[in-house]
CSV table of C-alpha atoms in Angstrom, one decimal:
chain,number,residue,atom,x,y,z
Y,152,UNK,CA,24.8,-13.7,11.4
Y,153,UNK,CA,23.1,-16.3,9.4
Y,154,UNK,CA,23.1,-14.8,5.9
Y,155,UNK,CA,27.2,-14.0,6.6
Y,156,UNK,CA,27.2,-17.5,7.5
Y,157,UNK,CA,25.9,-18.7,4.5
Y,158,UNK,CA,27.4,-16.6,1.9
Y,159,UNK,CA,31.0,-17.3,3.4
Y,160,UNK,CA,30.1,-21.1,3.8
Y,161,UNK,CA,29.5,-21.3,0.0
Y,162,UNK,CA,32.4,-19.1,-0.7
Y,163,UNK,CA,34.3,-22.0,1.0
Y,164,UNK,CA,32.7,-25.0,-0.9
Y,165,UNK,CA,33.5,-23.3,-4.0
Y,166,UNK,CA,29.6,-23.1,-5.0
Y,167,UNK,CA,27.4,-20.3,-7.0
Y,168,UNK,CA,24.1,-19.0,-6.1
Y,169,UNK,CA,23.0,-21.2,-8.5
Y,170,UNK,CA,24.8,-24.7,-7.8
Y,171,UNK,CA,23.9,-24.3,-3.6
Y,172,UNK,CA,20.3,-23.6,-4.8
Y,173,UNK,CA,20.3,-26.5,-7.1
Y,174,UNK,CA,21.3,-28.4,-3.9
Y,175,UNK,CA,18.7,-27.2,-1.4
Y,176,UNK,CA,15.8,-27.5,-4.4
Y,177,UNK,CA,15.2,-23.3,-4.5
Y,178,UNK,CA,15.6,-21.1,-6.9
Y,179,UNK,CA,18.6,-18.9,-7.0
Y,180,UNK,CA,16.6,-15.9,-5.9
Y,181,UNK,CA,15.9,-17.4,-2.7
Y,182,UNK,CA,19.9,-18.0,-2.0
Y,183,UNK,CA,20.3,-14.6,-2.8
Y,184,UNK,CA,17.7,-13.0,-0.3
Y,185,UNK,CA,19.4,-15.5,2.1
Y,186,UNK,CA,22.5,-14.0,2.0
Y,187,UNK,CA,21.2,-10.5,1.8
Y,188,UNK,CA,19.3,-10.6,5.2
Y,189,UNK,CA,16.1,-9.9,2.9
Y,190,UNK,CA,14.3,-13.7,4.3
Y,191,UNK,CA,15.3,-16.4,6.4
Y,192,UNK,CA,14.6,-20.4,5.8
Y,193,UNK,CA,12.4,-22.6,7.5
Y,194,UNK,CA,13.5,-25.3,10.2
Y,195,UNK,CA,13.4,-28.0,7.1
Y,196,UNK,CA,15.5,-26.0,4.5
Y,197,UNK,CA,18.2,-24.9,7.3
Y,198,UNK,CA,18.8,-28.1,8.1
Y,199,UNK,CA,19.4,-29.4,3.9
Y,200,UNK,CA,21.1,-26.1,3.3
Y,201,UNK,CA,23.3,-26.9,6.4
Y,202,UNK,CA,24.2,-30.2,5.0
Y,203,UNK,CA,24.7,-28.6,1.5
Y,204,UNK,CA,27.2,-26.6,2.9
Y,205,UNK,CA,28.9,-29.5,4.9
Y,206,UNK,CA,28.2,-27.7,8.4
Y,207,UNK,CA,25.7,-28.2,11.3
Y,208,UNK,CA,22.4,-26.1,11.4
Y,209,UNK,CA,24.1,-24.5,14.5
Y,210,UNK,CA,27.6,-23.2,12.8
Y,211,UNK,CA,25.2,-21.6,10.4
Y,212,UNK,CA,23.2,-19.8,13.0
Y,213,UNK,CA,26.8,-18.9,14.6
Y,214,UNK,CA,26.1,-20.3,17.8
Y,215,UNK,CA,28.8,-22.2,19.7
Y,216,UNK,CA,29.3,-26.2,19.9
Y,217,UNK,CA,28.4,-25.9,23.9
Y,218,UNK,CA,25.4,-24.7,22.9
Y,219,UNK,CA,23.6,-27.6,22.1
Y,220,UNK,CA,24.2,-29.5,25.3
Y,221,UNK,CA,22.0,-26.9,26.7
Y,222,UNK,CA,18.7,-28.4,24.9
Y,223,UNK,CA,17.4,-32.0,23.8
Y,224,UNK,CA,18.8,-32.7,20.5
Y,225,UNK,CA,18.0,-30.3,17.6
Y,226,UNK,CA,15.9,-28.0,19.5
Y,227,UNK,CA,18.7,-25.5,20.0
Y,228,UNK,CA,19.5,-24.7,16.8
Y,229,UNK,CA,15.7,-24.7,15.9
Y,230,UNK,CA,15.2,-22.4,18.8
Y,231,UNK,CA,17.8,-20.5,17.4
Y,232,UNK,CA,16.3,-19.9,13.7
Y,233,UNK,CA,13.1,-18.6,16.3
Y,234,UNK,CA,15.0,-16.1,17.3
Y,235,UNK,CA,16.5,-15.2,14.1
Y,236,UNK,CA,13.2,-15.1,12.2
Y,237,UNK,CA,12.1,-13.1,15.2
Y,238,UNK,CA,14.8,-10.6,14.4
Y,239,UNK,CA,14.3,-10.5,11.1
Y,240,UNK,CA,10.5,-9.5,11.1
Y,241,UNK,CA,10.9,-6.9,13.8
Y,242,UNK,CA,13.8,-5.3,11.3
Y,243,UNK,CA,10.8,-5.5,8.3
Y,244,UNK,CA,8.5,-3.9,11.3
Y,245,UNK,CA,10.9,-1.1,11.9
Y,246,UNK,CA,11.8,-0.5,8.0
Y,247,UNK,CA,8.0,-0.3,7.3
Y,248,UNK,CA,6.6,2.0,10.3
Y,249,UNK,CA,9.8,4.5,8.9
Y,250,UNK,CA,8.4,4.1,5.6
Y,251,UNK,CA,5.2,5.4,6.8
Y,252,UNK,CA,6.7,7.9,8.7
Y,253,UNK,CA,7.7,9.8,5.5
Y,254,UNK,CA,5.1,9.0,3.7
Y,255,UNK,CA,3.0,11.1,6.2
Y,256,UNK,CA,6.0,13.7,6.4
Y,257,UNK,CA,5.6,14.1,2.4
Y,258,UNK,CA,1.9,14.3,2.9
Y,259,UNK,CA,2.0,16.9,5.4
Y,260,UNK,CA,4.3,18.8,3.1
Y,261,UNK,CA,2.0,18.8,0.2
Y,262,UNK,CA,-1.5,20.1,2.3
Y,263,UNK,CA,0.5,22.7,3.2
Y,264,UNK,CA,2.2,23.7,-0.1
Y,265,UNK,CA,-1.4,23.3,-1.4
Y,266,UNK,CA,-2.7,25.2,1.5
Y,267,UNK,CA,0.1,28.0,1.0
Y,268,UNK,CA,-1.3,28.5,-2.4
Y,269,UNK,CA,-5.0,28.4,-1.7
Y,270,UNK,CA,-5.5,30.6,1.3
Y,271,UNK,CA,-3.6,33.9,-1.0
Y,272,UNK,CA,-6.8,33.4,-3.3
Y,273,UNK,CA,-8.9,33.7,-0.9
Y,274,UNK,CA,-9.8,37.5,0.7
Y,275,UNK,CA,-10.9,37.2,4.0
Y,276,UNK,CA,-10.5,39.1,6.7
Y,277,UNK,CA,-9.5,38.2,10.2
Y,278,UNK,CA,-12.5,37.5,12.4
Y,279,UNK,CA,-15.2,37.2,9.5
Y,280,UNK,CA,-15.8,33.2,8.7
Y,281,UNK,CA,-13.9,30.5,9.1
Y,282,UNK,CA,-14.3,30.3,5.4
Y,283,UNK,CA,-15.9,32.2,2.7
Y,284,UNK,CA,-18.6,29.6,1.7
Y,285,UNK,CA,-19.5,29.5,5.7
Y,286,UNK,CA,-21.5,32.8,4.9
Y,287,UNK,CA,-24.8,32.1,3.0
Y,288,UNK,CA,-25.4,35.7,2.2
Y,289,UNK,CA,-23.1,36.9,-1.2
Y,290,UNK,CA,-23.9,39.2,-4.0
Y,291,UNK,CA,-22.1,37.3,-7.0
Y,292,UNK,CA,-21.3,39.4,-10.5
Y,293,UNK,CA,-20.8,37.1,-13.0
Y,294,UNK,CA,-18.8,38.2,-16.2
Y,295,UNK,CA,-16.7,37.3,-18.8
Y,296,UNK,CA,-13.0,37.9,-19.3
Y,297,UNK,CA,-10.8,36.5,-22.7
Y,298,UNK,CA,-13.6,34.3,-23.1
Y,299,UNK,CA,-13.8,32.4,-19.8
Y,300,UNK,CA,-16.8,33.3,-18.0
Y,301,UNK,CA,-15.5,34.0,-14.2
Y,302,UNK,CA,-16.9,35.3,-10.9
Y,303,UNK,CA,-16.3,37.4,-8.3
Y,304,UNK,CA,-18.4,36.9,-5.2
Y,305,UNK,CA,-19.1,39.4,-1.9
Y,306,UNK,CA,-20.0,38.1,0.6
Y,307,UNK,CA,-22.3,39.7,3.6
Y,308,UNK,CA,-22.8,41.2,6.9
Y,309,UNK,CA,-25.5,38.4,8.4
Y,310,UNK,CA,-27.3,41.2,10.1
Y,311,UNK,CA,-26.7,44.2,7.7
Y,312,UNK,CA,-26.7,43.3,4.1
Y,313,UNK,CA,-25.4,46.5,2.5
Y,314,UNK,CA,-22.1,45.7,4.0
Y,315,UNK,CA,-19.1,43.6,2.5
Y,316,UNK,CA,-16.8,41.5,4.9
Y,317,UNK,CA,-14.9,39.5,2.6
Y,318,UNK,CA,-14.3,38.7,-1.1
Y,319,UNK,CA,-13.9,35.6,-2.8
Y,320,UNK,CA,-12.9,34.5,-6.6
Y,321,UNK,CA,-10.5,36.1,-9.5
Y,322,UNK,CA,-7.3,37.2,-7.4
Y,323,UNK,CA,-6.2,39.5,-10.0
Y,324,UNK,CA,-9.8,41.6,-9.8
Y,325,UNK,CA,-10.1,41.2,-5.9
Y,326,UNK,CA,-6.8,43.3,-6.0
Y,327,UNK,CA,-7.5,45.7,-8.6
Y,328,UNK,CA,-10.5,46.8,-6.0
Y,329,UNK,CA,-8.3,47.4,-3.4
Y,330,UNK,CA,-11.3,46.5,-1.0
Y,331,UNK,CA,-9.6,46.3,2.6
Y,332,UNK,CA,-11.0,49.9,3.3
Y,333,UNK,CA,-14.8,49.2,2.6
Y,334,UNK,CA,-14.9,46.1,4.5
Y,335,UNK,CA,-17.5,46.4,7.4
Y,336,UNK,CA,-18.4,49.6,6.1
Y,337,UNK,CA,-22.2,50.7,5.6
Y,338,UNK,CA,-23.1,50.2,1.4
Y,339,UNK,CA,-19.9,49.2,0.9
Y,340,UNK,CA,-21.9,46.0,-2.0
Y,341,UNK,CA,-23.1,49.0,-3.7
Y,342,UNK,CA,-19.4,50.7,-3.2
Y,343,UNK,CA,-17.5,47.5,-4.6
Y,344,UNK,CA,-20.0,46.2,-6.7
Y,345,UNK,CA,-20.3,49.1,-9.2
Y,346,UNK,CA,-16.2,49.3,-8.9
Y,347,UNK,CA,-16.0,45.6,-9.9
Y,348,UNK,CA,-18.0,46.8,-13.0
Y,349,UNK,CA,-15.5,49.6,-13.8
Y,350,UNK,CA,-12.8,47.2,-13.2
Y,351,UNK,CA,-14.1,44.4,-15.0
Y,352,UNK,CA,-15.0,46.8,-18.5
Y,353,UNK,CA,-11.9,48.6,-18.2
Y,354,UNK,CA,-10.0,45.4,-18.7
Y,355,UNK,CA,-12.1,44.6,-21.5
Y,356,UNK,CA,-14.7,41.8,-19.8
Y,357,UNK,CA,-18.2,42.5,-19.7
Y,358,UNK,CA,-20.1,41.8,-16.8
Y,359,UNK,CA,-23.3,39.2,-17.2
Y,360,UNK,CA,-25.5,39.8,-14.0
Y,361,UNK,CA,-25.3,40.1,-10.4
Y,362,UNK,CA,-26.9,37.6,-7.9
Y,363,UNK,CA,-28.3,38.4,-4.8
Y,364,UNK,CA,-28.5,36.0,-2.5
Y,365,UNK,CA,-30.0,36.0,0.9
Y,366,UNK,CA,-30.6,33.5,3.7
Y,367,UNK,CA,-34.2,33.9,5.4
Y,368,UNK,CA,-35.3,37.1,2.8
Y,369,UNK,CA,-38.1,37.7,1.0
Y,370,UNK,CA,-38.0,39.9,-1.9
Y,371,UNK,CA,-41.5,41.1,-2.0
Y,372,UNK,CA,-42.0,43.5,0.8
Y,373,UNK,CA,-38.7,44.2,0.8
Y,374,UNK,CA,-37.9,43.0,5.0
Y,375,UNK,CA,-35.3,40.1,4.5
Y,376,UNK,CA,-35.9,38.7,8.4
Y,377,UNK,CA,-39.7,37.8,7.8
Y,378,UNK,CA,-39.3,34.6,6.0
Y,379,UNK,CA,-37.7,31.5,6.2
Y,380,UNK,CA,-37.3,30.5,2.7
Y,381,UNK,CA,-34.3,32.2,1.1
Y,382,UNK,CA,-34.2,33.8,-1.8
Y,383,UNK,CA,-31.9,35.4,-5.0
Y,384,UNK,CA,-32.6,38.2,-7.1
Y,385,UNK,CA,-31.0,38.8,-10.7
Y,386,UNK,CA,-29.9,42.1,-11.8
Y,387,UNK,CA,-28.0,43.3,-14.8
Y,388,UNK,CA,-25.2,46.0,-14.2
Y,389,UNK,CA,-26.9,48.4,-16.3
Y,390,UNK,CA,-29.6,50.9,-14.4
Y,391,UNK,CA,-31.6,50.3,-17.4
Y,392,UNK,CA,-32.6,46.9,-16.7
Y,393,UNK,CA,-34.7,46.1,-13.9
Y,394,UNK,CA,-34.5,43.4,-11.0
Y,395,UNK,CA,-35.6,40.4,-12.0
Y,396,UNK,CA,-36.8,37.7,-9.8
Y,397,UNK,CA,-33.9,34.7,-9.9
Y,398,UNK,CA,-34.5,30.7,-9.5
């Protein structure tokens, strides 16, 4: 191949990197990509780097005397370099689509690692949404735990709003409720919800308020399918307090 070629040729003449570069008027760099297959020269600097060297632009491009009776004179081993350059971008090609190739592999693997580690956070249950935030109708407590305010959020049955299907938020409270058996199940909010209090005190947080929120409900006269405007209540975990209209 050309870059054998070369390197071998100055071997040969006795010449560096540098003292062959100095002769073609290139930088020593561009002798050394030469000779490692990383570029190939142009018709022009073949032909002085051929002469350099003492050799014919076809002994460089290993192709055999006979060959150049095949074609008008110097379009053989111009033809040749074609080829060669040719050969060399379709290598780059190849080398780059593999690149990619793992690039998308290591992609891949991270949205799943991160996936893997999402989707344990997340209660759901088979069947419910395709994701918790799909459901529009939630009762969220908000509280505080060590300082960091956090939330837990349940979410509801679209056509019967006293029943949990899923849970959303701190991992470590969602399992402390151990809520798989009220799921579905009539006044299971009211179940869980006063649970998450206990929960939530007993591991010394304090809870902040509870948020109703419903899509299509009005408060007032206490039928949630008569409106189109959603709406949110507030309410405190103590019985003490009363509801308090929210937003």
């Amino acid at each position: 191949m050309l870059k054998d070629n070369i390197k071998r040729l100055r071997a040969e003449n006795g010449l560096s990197q540098d003292d062959l570069a100095e002769r073609v008027h290139v930088v020593r760099q561009t002798v050394s990509k030469w000779e490692r297959g990383a570029s190939v020269p142009d018709a022009e600097t073949l032909a002085a780097l051929a002469n350099a060297l003492d050799t014919t632009p076809n002994e460089l491009l290993g192709m055999p005397g006979a060959g150049a009776a095949a074609f008008p004179e110097g379009l053989s081993w111009k033809a040749s370099l074609l080829d060669e350059r040719l050969t060399h971008e379709a290598g780059r090609t190849d080398r780059l689509t593999a690149a990619l190739r793992w690039m998308a592999v290591g992609a891949g693997i991270v949205c799943v690692t991160v996936l893997m580690a999402w989707l344990p956070t997340q209660h759901f249950i088979p069947g419910a949404w395709a994701s918790p935030t799909d459901n529009p109708n939630y009762n969220r407590i908000v509280y505080t735990m060590n300082g960091e305010e956090k939330q837990l959020r349940l979410f509801l049955d679209s056509e019967h709003y006293d029943r949990v299907v899923v849970l959303a938020g701190d991992h470590d409270l969602i399992a402390q409720l151990d809520a798989e058996g009220e799921y579905n199940r009539p006044n299971s909010c009211e179940a869980l919800s006063d649970r998450a209090n206990e929960e939530i005190e007993r591991n010394g947080g304090t809870v902040l308020r509870h948020e109703l929120w419903i899509e299509g409900g009005n408060l007032n006269d206490g039928d949630p399918l008569n409106d189109d405007m959603p709406y949110s209540t507030r309410f405190f975990a103590s019985p003490d307090v009363q509801d308090a209209s929210w937003g």
